Short mmCIF file of C-alpha atoms and ligand atoms in Angstrom, two decimals:
data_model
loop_
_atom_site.label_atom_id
_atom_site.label_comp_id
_atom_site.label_asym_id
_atom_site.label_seq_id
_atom_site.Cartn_x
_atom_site.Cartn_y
_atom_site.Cartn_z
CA UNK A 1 0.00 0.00 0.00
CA UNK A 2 1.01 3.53 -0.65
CA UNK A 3 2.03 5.98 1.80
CA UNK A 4 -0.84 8.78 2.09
CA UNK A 5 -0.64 12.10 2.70
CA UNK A 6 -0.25 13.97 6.00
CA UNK A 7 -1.25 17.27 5.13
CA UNK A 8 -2.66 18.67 1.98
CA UNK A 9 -2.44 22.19 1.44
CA UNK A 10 -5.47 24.17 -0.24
CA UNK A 11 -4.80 26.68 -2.70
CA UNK A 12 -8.14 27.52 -3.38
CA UNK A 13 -10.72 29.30 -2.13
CA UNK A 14 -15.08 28.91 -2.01
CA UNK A 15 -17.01 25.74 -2.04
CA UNK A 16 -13.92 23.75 -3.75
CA UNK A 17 -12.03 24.73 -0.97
CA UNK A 18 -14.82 23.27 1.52
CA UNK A 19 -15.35 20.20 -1.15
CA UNK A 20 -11.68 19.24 -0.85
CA UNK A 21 -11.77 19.67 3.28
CA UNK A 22 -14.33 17.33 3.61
CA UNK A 23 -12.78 14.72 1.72
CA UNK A 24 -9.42 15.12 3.71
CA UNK A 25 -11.02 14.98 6.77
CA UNK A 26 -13.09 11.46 6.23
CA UNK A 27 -9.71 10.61 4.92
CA UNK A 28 -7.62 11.37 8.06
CA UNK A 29 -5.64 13.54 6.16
CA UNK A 30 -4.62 17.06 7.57
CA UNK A 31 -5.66 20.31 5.94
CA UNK A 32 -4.10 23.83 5.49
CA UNK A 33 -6.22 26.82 4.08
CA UNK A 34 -5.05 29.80 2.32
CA UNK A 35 -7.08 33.08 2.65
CA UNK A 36 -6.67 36.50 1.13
CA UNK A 37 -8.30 39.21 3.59
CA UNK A 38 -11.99 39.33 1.62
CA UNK A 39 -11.71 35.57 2.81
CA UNK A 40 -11.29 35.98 6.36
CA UNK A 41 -14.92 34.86 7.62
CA UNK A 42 -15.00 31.98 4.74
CA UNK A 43 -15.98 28.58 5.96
CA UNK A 44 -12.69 27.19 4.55
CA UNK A 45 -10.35 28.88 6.73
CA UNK A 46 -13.00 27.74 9.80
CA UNK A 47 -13.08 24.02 8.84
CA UNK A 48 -9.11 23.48 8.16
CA UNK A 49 -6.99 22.40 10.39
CA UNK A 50 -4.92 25.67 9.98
CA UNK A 51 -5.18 28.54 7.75
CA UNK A 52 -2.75 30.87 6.43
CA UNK A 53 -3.59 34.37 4.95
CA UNK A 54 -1.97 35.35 1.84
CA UNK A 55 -2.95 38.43 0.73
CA UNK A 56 -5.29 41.06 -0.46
CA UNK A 57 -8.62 40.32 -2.26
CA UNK A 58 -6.85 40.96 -6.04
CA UNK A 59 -6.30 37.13 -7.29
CA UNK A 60 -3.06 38.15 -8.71
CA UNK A 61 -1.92 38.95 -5.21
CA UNK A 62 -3.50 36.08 -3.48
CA UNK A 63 -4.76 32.90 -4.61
CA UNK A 64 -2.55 33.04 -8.03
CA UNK A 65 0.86 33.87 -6.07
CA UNK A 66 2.75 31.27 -6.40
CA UNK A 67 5.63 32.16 -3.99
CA UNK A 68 3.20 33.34 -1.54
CA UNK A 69 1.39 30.08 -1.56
CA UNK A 70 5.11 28.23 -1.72
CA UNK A 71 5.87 30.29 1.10
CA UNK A 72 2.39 28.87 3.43
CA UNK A 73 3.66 25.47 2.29
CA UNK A 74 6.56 25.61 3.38
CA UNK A 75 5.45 27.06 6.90
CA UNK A 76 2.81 24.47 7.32
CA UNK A 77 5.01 21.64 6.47
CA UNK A 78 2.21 20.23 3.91
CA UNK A 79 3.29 17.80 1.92
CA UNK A 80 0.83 18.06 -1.35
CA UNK A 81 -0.74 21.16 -2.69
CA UNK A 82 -5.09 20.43 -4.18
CA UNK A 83 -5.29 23.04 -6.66
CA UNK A 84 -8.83 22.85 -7.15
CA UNK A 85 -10.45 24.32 -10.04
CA UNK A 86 -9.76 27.92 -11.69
CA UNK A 87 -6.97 29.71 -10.29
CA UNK A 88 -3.65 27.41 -10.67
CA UNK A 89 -4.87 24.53 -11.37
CA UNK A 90 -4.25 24.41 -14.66
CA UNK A 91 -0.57 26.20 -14.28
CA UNK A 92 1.88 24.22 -15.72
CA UNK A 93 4.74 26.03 -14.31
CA UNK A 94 2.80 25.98 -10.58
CA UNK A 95 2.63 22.04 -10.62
CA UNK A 96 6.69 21.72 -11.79
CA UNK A 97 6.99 24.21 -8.91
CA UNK A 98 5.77 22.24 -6.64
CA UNK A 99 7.57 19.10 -8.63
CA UNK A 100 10.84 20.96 -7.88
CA UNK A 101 10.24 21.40 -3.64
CA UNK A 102 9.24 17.93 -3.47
CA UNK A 103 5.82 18.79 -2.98
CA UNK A 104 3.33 16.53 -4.80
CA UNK A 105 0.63 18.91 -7.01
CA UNK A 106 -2.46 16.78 -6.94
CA UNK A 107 -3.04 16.53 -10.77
CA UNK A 108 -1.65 15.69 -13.87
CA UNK A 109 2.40 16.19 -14.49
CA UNK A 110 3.52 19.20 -15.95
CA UNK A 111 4.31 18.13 -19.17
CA UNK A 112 0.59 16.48 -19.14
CA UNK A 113 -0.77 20.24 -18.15
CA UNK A 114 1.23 21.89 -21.19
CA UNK A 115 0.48 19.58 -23.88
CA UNK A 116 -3.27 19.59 -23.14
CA UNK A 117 -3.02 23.70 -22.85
CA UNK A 118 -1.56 23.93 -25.94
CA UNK A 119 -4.60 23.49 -28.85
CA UNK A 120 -2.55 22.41 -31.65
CA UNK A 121 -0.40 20.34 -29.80
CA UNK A 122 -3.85 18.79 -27.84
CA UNK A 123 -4.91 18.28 -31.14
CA UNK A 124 -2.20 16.60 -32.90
CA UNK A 125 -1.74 14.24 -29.80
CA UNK A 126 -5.00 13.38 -30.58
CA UNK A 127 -5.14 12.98 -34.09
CA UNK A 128 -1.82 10.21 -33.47
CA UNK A 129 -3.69 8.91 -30.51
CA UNK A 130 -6.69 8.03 -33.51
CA UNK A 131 -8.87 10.03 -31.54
CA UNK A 132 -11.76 11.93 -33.59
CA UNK A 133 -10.69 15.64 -34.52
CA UNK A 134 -12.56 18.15 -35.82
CA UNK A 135 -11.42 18.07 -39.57
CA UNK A 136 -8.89 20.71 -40.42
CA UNK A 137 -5.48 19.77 -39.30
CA UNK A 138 -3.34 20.46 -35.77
CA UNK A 139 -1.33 23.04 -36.93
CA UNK A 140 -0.48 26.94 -37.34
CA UNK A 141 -1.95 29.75 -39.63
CA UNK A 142 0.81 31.53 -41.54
CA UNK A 143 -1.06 34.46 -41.50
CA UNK A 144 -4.42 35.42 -43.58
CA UNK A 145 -3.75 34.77 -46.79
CA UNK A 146 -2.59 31.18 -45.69
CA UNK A 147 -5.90 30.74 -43.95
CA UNK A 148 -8.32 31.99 -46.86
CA UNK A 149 -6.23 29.36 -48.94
CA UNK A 150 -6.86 26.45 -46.63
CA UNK A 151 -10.25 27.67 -45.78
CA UNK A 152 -11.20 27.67 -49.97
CA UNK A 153 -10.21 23.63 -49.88
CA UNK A 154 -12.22 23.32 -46.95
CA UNK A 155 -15.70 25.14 -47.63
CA UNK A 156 -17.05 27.72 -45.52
CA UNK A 157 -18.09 27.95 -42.56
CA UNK A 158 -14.62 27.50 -40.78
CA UNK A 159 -13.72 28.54 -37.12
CA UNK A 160 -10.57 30.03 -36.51
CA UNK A 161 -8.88 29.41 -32.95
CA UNK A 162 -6.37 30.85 -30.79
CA UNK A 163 -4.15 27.74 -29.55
CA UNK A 164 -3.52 29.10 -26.54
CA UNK A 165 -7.14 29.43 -26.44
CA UNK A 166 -10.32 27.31 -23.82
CA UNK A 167 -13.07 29.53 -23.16
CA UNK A 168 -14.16 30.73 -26.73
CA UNK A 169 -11.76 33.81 -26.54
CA UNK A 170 -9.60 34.10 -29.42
CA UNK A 171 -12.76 32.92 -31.28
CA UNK A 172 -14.54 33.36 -34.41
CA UNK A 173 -17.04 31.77 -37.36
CA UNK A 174 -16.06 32.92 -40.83
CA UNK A 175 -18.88 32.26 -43.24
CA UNK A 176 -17.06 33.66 -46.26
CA UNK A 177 -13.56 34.75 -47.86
CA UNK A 178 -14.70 38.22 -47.57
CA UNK A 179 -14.85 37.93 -44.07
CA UNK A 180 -11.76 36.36 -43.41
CA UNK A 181 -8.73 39.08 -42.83
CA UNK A 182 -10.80 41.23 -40.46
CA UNK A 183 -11.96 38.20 -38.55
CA UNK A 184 -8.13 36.67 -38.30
CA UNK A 185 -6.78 40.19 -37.19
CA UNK A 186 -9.38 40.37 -34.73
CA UNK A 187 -8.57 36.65 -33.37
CA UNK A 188 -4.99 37.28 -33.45
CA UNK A 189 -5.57 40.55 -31.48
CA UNK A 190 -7.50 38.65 -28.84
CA UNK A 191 -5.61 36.03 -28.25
CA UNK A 192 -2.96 38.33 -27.87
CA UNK A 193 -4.05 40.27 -25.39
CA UNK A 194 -5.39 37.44 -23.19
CA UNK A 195 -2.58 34.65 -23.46
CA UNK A 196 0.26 36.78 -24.90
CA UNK A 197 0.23 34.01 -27.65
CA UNK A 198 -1.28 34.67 -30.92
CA UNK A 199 -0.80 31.64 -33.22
CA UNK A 200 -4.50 30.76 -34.49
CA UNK A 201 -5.55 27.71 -36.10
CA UNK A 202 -8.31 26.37 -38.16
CA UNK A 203 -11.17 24.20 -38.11
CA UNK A 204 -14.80 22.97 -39.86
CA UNK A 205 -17.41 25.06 -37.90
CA UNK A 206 -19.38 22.43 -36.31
CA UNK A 207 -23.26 23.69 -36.64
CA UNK A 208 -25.16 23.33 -33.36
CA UNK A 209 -23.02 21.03 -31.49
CA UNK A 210 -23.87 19.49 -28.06
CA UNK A 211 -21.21 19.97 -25.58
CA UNK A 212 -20.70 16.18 -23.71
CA UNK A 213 -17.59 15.46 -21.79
CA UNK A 214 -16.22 12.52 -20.28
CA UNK A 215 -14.82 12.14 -16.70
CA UNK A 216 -11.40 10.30 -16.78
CA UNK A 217 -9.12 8.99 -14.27
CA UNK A 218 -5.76 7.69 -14.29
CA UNK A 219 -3.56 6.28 -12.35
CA UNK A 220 0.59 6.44 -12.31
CA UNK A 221 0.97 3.26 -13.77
CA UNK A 222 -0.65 4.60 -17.10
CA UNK A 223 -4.10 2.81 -16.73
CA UNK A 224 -7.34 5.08 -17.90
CA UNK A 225 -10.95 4.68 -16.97
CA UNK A 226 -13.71 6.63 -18.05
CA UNK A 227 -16.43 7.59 -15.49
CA UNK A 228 -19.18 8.41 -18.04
CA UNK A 229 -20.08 11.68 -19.50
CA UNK A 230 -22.00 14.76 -18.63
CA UNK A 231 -23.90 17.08 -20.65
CA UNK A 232 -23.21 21.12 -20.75
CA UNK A 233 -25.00 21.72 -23.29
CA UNK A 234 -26.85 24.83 -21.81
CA UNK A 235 -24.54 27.34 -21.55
CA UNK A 236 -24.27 31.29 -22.25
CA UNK A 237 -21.18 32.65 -23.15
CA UNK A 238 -19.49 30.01 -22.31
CA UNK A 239 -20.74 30.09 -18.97
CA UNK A 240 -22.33 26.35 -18.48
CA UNK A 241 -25.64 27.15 -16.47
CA UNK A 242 -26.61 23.59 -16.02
CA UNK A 243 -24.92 20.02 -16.53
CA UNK A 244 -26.97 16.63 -16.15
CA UNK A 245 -26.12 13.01 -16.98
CA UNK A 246 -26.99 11.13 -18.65
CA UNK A 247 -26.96 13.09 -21.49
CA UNK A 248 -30.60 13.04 -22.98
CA UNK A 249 -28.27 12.71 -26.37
CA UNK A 250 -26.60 9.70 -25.08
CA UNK A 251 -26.93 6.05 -26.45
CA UNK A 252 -24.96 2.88 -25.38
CA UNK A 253 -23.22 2.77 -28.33
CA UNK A 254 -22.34 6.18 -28.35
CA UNK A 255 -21.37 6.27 -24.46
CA UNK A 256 -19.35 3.20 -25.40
CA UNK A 257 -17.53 4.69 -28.40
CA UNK A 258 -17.15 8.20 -26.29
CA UNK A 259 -15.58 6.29 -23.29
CA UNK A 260 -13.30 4.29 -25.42
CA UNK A 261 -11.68 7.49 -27.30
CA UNK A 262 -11.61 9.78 -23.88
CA UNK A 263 -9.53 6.41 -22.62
CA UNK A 264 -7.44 6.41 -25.85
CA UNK A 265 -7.05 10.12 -25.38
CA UNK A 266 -5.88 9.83 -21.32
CA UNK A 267 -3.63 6.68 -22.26
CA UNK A 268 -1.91 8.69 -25.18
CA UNK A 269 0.08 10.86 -22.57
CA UNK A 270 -0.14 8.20 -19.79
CA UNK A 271 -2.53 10.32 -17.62
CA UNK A 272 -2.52 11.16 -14.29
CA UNK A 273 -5.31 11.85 -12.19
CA UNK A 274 -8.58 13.06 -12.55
CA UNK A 275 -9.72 14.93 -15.84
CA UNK A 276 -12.51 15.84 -18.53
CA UNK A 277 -12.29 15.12 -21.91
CA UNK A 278 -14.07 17.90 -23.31
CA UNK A 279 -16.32 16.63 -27.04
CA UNK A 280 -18.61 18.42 -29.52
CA UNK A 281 -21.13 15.88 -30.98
CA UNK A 282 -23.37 16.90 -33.64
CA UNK A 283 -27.39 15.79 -34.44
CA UNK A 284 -25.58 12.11 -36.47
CA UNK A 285 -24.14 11.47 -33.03
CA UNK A 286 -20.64 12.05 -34.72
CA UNK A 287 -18.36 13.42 -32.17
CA UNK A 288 -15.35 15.20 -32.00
CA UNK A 289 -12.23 16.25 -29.44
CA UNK A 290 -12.79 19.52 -28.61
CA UNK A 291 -10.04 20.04 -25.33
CA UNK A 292 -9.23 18.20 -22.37
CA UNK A 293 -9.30 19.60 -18.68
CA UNK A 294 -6.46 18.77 -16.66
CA UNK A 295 -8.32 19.25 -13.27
CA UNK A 296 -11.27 18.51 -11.24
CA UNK A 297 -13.95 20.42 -12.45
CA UNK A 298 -17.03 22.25 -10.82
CA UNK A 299 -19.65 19.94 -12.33
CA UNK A 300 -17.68 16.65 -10.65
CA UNK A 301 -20.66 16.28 -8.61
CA UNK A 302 -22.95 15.53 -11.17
CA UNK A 303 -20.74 11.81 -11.70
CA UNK A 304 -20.25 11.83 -7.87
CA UNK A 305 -24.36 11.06 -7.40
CA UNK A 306 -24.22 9.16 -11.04
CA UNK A 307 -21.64 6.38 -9.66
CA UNK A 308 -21.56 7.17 -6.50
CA UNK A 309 -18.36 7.58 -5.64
CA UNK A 310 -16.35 10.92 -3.79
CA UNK A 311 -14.06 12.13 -7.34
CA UNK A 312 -12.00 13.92 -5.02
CA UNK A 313 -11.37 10.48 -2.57
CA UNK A 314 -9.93 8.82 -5.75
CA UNK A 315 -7.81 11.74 -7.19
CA UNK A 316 -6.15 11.86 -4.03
CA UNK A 317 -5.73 8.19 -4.00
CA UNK A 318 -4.10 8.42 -7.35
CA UNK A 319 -2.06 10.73 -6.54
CA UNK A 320 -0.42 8.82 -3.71
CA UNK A 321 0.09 5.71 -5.90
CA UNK A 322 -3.07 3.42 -5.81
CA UNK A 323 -3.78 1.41 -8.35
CA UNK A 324 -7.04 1.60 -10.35
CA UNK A 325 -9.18 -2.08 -11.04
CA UNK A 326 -9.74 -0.91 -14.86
CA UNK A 327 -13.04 -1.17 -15.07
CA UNK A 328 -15.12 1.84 -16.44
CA UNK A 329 -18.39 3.48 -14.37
CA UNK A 330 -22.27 3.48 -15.75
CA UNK A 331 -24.89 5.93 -14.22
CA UNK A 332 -27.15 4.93 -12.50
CA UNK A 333 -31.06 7.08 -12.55
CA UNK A 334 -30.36 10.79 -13.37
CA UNK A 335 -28.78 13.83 -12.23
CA UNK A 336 -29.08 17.32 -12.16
CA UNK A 337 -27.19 20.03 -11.61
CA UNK A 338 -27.99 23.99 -11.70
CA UNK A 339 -25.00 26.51 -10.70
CA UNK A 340 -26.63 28.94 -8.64
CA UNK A 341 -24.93 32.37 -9.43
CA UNK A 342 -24.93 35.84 -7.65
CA UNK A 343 -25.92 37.23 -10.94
CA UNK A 344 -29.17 39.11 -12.35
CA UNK A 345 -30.21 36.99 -14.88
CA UNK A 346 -33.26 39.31 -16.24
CA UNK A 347 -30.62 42.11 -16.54
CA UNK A 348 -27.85 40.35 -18.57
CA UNK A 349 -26.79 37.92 -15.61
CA UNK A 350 -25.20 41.11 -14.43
CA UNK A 351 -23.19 40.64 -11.10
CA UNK A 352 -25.20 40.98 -7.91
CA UNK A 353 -22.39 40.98 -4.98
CA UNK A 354 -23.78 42.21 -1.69
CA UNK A 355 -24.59 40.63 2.02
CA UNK A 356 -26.60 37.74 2.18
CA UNK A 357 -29.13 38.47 4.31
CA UNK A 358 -31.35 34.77 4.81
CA UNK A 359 -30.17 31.81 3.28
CA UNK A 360 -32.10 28.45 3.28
CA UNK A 361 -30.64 25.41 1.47
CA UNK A 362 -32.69 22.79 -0.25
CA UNK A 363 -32.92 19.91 1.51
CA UNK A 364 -34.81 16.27 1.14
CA UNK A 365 -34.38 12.96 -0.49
CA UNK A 366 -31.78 13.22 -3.32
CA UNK A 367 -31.17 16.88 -2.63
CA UNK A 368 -27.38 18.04 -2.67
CA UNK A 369 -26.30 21.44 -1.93
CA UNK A 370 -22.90 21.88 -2.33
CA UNK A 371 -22.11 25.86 -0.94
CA UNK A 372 -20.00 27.96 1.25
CA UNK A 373 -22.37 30.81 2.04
CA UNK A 374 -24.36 31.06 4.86
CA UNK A 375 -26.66 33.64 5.97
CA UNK A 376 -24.61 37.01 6.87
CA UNK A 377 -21.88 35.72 4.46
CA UNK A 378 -21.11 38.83 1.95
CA UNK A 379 -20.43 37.66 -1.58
CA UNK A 380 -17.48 39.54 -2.76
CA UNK A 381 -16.93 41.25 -5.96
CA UNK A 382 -13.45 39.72 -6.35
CA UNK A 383 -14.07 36.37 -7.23
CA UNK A 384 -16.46 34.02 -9.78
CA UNK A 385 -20.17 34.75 -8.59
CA UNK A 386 -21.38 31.18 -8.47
CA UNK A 387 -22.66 30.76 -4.45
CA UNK A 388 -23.99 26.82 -4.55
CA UNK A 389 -24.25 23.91 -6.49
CA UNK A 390 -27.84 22.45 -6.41
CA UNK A 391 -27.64 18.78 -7.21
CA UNK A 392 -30.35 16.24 -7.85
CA UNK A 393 -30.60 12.80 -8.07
CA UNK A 394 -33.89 10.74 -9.24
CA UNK A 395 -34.90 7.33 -10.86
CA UNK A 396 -35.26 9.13 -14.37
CA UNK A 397 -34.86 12.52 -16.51
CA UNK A 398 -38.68 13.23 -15.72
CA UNK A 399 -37.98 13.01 -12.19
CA UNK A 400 -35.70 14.87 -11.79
CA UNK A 401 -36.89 17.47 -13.53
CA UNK A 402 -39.90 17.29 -10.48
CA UNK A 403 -37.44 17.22 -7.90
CA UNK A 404 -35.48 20.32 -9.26
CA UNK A 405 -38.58 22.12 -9.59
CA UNK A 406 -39.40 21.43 -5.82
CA UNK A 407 -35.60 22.17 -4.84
CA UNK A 408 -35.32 25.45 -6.02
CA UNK A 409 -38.52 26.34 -4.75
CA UNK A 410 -37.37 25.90 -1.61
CA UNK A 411 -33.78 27.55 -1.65
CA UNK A 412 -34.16 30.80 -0.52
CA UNK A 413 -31.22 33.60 -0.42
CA UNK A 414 -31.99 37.30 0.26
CA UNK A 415 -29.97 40.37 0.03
CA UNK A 416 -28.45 39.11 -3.70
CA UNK A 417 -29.70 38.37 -6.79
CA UNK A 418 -29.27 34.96 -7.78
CA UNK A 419 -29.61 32.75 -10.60
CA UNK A 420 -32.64 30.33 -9.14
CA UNK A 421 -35.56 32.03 -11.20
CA UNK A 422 -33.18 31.46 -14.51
CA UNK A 423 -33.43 27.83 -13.64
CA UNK A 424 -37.41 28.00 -12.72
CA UNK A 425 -37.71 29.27 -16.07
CA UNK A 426 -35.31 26.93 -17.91
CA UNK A 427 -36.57 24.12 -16.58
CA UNK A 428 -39.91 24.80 -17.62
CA UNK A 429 -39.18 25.38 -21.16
CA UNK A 430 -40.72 22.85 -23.41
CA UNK A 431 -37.28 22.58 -25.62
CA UNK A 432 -35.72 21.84 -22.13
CA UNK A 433 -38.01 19.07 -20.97
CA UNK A 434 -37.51 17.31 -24.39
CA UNK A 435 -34.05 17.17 -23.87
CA UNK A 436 -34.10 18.79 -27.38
CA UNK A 437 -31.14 21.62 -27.02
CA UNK A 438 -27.61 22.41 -28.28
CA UNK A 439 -25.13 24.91 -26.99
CA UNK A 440 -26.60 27.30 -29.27
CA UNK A 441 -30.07 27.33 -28.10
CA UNK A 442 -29.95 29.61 -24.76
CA UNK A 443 -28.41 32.44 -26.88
CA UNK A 444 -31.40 32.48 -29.36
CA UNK A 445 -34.38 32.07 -26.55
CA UNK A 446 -35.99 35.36 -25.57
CA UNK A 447 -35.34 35.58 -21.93
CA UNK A 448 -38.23 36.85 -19.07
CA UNK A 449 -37.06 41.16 -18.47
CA UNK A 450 -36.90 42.24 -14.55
C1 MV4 B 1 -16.24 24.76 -31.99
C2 MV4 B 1 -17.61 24.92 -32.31
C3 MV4 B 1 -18.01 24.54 -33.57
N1 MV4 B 1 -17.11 24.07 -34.45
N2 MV4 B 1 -15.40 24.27 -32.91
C4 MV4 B 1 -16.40 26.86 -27.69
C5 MV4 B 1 -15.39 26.89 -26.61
C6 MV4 B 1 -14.17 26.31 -27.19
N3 MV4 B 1 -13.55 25.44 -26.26
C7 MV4 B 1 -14.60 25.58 -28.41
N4 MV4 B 1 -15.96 25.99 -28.69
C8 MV4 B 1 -16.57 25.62 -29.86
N5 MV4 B 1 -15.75 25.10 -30.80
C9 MV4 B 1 -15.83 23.94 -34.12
N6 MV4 B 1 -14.98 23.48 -35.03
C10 MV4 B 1 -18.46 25.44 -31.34
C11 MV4 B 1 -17.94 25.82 -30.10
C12 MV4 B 1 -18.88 26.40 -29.19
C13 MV4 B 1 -19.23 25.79 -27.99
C14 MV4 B 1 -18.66 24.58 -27.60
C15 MV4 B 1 -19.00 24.00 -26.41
C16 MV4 B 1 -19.93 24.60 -25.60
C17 MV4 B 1 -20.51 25.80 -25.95
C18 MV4 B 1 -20.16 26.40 -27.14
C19 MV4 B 1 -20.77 27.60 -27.48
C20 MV4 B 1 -20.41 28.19 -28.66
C21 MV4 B 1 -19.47 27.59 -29.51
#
C-alpha cells in the first residue's frame, strides 16, 4: 500500500475549498487553508486544520501567487498542494513548482498540463492517438492569406482558434472569404491580449453542437478509466448554467464509443489523475475532441451522485500511488445540476455581490447542496459569482426534472440576486423538458425582463 498524505495544502478558495476539506477529513488527512483578507470569515479557513492568509482580495496577489502560496507550504510543512479548479490549477509552471520542492501537485504532471493547454499540440496528440478531430489539421496559420487558402479547400463555414485558447476567446465563425482578414486580425488581437500568444488555427465550424464530456481517471501506472459523461449543453457565453447526466443525447453505443476514445485520449500521454475530456457531438451522433481539462472540475458532482463515488477520494488516492481495477463506471437514474450564481439573470446575468441576508438550502431525499455561504456571508466582488451547487438525483430525466422544480422552490437567499428564477424558467421550457437543445439554443431564446 502507498504511503498517504499527512497534510494537503489548499490553494483555493469557495465551495472547492470546503469540497476538498471534507474529503481530507473522512480521509484522516490534515488540511491547510489559504485566505486573502476578503476571505477571512470563509468557511474554509474555519473548517481546516490551519489557515494561512496570503494576501489582499486581487487574485493576482493572493490565490494566483505562487511564492506566496510556496511560502504557506513551506510554513505548514504540507506535503501536497489540491489546486482545485480555476486559479492554478491548470498552471503548468505551478505544478513543476511544486515538482521541484518535493511537494506533490495533486493533478496531472507538468508536461501532461502543457500539452493539453496547448490546442494544436492537444490536437495533434489526438489525431496520433486516432482520436476523432474536428477536420482541419493540428497546426499553425501563416497568416491570412494562408488561412483563406486552406479555408477555400475546406468550404465555408470554418472557425478560426487561438491555440492558446479554452473559453471561446480568441474565437470566431467565418462564413465567407470576404470575411476572413478582419476576422483573423481580430482573433490574433484577442488572443494576444489574453494569453500573450497569438498563433490561431483552423477548423470545420461544427453547426449546433452538443457539448458532452467525459470524466477520466488515471492512475501512475498509465491505466485510464472513463467515469461516463456529462452534458453542458446549456450554456451562455461560455458560462455552463446547467450540466446533467446522462446526457438526454446519449446512447450505449455512443457512451461506449465516447468512453473508449476519452480512454485512448488519457492513455496517449499516460494520464494522471482526474480529468474531462471535453467533445462536440453533432445531431448524427458524430463526435469530436474539442479540449481536455487537466483538473477537477465544478460539475464533478454531477458523476459523484451518477456512480456514487467521492471524485476527489480517488484523485487523491491516485495521486499517492493506488492502483485503479480498470473497469469503467455506468450511471445509474439521473442527475441534475444547476450553478446557482450571484448574478441578475433578467438584466444580462449582471453581477449581484452584496450581504446575504437569509439563506435556506434545499434539503430532502436526493437533494445536494454543495455551498459555502451562509446567511450574513457577503459575496465579494473579487471572485467568480457562483454561491452553490444544487444537485439532484432521481430514478429518471422526468424526475428529476420534479425534484429540481421542488428544490429550487425551496432555496431561498436574500440580500443578492441569484440565478434560481433562470433555472425555474429553464426548466420549464418545453425545448428543455424534451431534452431537445444544443449549446446554441440559450443564446437564441428570448429571456423573461426584470
Ligand atoms: C467549436 C464549435 C463549432 N465548431 N469548434 C467553444 C469553446 C471552445 N472550447 C470551443 N468551442 C466551440 N468550438 C468547431 N470546429 C463550437 C464551439 C462552441 C461551444 C462549444 C461548447 C460549448 C458551448 C459552445 C458555445 C459556442 C461555440
Amino acid at each position: 500500500m502507498p504511503e498517504k498524505f499527512n497534510k494537503i495544502l489548499i490553494a483555493n478558495r469557495g465551495e472547492i475549498a470546503l469540497r476538498i476539506i471534507r474529503t481530507c477529513r473522512e480521509m484522516g488527512i490534515k488540511t491547510v487553508a489559504i485566505y486573502s483578507t476578503a476571505d477571512r470569515e470563509s468557511l474554509h479557513v474555519r473548517f481546516a486544520d490551519e489557515a494561512v492568509c496570503i494576501g489582499p482580495p486581487a487574485s493576482a496577489d493572493s490565490y494566483l501567487s505562487i511564492p506566496k502560496i510556496m511560502a504557506a507550504v513551506e510554513i505548514t510543512n504540507a506535503d501536497a498542494v489540491h489546486p482545485g479548479y480555476g486559479f492554478l490549477s491548470e498552471n503548468a509552471d505551478f505544478a513543476e513548482i511544486c515538482q521541484d520542492y518535493g511537494i506533490k501537485f495533486i493533478g496531472p504532471k507538468p508536461e501532461q498540463i502543457r500539452t493539453m493547454g496547448d490546442k494544436i499540440t492537444a490536437k495533434d496528440t489526438m489525431i496520433r492517438a486516432g482520436v476523432p478531430t474536428v477536420p482541419g489539421d493540428g497546426s499553425l496559420l501563416k497568416n491570412a492569406e494562408d488561412g483563406i487558402q486552406r479555408a477555400r479547400k475546406m468550404g465555408y463555414p470554418v472557425m478560426i482558434k487561438a491555440t492558446a485558447g479554452g473559453g471561446g476567446k480568441g474565437m470566431r465563425i467565418v462564413r465567407n472569404q470576404e470575411e476572413f482578414t478582419n476576422l483573423y486580425e481580430s482573433a490574433q488581437k484577442e488572443a494576444k491580449a489574453s494569453f500573450g500568444n497569438d498563433g490561431i488555427y483552423m477548423e470545420k465550424y461544427i453547426v449546433q453542437p452538443r457539448h458532452i464530456e467525459i470524466q477520466v481517471i488515471g492512475d501512475q501506472y498509465g491505466k485510464v478509466i472513463h467515469l461516463s459523461e456529462r452534458d453542458c449543453s446549456v450554456q451562455r457565453r461560455h458560462q455552463k448554467l446547467l450540466e446533467e447526466c446522462p446526457s438526454p443525447f446519449m446512447t450505449d453505443d455512443l457512451r461506449q464509443r465516447m468512453g473508449e476514445a476519452a480512454i485512448k485520449a488519457g492513455e496517449a500521454i499516460n494520464y494522471e489523475g482526474v480529468g474531462t475530456v471535453e467533445f462536440l457531438v453533432d445531431k448524427d451522433r458524430n463526435f469530436y475532441f474539442m479540449e481536455m481539462n487537466t483538473r477537477i472540475q465544478v460539475e464533478h458532482p454531477v458523476t459523484e451522485e451518477s456512480i456514487d463515488h467521492d471524485l476527489i477520494k480517488e484523485q487523491i488516492k491516485v495521486a499517492y500511488g493506488e492502483k485503479l481495477s480498470g473497469k469503467n463506471y455506468l450511471p445509474k437514474g439521473h442527475v441534475i445540476e444547476c450553478r446557482i450564481n450571484a448574478e441578475d439573470p433578467w438584466n444580462g446575468f449582471r453581477p449581484s455581490p452584496g450581504k446575504i441576508n437569509s439563506f435556506h438550502s434545499s434539503k430532502g431525499h436526493g437533494v445536494r447542496v454543495d455551498t459555502h455561504v451562509y446567511a450574513g456571508y457577503t459575496v465579494s466582488p473579487f471572485y467568480d459569482s457562483m454561491i452553490a451547487k444544487l444537485i439532484v438525483r432521481a430514478p429518471t430525466r422526468a424526475e428529476a426534472i420534479t425534484k429540481m422544480e421542488r428544490a429550487l422552490d425551496e432555496f431561498i437567499v436574500e440580500g443578492i440576486k441569484t440565478t434560481v428564477p433562470f433555472h425555474q424558467w429553464l426548466l420549464r421550457q418545453e425545448d428543455f423538458r424534451d431534452g431537445n437543445f444544443d449549446t446554441g439554443w440559450l443564446g437564441q431564446q428570448e429571456l423573461p425582463k426584470g
